[in-house]
Structure formats: C-alpha cells, structure tokens
PDB file of C-alpha atoms in Angstrom:
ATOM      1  CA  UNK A   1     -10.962   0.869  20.775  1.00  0.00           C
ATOM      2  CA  UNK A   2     -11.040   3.437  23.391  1.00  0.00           C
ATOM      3  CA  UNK A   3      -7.889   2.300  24.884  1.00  0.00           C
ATOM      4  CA  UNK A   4      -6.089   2.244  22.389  1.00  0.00           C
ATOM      5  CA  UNK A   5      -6.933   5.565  20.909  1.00  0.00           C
ATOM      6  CA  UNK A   6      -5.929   6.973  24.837  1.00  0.00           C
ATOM      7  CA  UNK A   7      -1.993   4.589  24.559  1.00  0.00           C
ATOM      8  CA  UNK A   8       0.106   7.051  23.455  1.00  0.00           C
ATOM      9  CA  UNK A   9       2.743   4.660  21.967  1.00  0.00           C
ATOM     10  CA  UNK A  10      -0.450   3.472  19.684  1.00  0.00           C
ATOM     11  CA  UNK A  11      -1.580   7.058  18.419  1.00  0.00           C
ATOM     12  CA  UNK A  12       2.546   7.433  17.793  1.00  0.00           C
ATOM     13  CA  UNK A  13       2.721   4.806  15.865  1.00  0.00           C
ATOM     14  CA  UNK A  14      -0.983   5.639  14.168  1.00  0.00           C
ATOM     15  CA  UNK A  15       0.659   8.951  13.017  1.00  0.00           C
ATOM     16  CA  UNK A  16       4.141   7.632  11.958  1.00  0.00           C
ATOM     17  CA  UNK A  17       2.331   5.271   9.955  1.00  0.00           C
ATOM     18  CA  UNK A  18      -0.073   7.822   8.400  1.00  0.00           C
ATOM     19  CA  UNK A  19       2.984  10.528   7.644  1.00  0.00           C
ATOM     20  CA  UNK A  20       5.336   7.488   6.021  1.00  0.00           C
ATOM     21  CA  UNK A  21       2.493   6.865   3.665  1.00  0.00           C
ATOM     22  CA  UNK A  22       1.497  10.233   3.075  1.00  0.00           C
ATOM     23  CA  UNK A  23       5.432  10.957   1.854  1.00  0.00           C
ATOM     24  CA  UNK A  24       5.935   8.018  -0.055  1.00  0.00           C
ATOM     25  CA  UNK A  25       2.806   8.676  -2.090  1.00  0.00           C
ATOM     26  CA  UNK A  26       3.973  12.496  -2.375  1.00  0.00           C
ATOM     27  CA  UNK A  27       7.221  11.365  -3.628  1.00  0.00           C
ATOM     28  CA  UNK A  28       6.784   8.601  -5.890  1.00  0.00           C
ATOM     29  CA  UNK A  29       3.743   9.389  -7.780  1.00  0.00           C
ATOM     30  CA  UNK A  30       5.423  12.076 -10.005  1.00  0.00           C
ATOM     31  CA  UNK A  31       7.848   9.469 -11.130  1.00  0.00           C
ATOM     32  CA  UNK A  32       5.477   6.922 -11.811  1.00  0.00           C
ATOM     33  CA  UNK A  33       3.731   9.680 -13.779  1.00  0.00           C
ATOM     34  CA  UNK A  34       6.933  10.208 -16.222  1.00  0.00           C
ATOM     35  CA  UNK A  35       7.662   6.494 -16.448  1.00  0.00           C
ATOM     36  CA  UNK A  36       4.003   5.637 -17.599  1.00  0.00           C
ATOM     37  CA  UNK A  37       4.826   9.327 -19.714  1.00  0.00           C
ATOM     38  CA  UNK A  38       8.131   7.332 -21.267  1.00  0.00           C
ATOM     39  CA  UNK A  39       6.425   3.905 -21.400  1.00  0.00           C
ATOM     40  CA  UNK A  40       3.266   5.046 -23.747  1.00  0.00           C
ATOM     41  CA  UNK A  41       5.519   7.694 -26.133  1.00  0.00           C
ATOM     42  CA  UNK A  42       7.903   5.336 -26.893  1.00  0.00           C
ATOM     43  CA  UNK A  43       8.131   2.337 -29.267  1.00  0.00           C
ATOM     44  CA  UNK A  44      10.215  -0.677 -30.330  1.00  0.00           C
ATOM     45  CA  UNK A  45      12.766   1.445 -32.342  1.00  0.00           C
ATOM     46  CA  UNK A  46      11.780   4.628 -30.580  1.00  0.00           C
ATOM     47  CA  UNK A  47      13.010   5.987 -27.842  1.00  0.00           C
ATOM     48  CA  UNK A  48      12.179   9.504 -26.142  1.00  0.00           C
ATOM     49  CA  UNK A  49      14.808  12.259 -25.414  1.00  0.00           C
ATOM     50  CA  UNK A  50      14.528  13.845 -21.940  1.00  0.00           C
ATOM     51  CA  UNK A  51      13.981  16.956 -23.475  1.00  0.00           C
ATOM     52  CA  UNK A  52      10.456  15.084 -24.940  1.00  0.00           C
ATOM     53  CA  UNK A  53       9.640  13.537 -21.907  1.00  0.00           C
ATOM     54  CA  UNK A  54      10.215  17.352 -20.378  1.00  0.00           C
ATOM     55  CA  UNK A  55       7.969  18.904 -23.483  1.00  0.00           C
ATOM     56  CA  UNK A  56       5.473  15.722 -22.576  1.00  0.00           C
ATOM     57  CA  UNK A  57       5.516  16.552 -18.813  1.00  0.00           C
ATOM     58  CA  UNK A  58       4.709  20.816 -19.164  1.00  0.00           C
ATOM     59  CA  UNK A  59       1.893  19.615 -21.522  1.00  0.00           C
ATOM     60  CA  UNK A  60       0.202  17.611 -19.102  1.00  0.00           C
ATOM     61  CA  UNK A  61       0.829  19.882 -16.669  1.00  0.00           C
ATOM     62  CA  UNK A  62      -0.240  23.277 -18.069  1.00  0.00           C
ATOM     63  CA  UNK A  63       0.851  26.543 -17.531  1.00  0.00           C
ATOM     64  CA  UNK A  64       0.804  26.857 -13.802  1.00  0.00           C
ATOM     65  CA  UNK A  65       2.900  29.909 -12.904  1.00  0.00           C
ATOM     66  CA  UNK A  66       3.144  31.553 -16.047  1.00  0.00           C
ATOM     67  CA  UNK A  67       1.657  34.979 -16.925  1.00  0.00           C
TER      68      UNK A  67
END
C-alpha cells in the first residue's frame, strides 16, 4: 500500500477520482431534490407549475439570506 500511496500517477488518479465524484454529487443532487419535489406534488390529472415547484423549493429551503 505504501507504494502505491508514494506513485504519483496513483495519488493523481486517487484525487481525480475523488474531485469527479465530489462534483457530480454537488451538481446533481439539487435536481434530484426538485424532481422527487415534482414527483410527490403532483398527481394523475395534476401537474405542478414551475412557479409551485419554485414556492415548493424556498419552503424547504428556508429563509437563508433574508433579513
């Protein structure tokens, strides 16, 4: 393990590996968020507006930012 840990194309490849999953998380977990957000709020003749999903979204969220 100690040679590896001391090849620098491994511990390249270590951190590539760590940031690609790191940024892929980071980016598609706020979508998966609104989808599940779209999925449970609508029905078989319902559908939600994007400004509900929006209202749906801040409500979860809170007030972050605001005074």
């Amino acid at each position: 393990m100690e040679d590896l840990l001391k090849n620098q194309l491994f511990a390249t490849h270590a951190i590539a590996a760590t940031t690609s999953v790191t940024l892929g998380t980071a980016l598609t977990y706020p979508l998966d968020t609104i989808k599940v957000l779209v999925q449970v709020g609508s029905g078989p003749g319902k559908q939600l507006t994007p400004a509900q999903v929006l209202d749906r979204v801040r409500s979860l969220s809170g007030n972050a930012g605001s005074n």
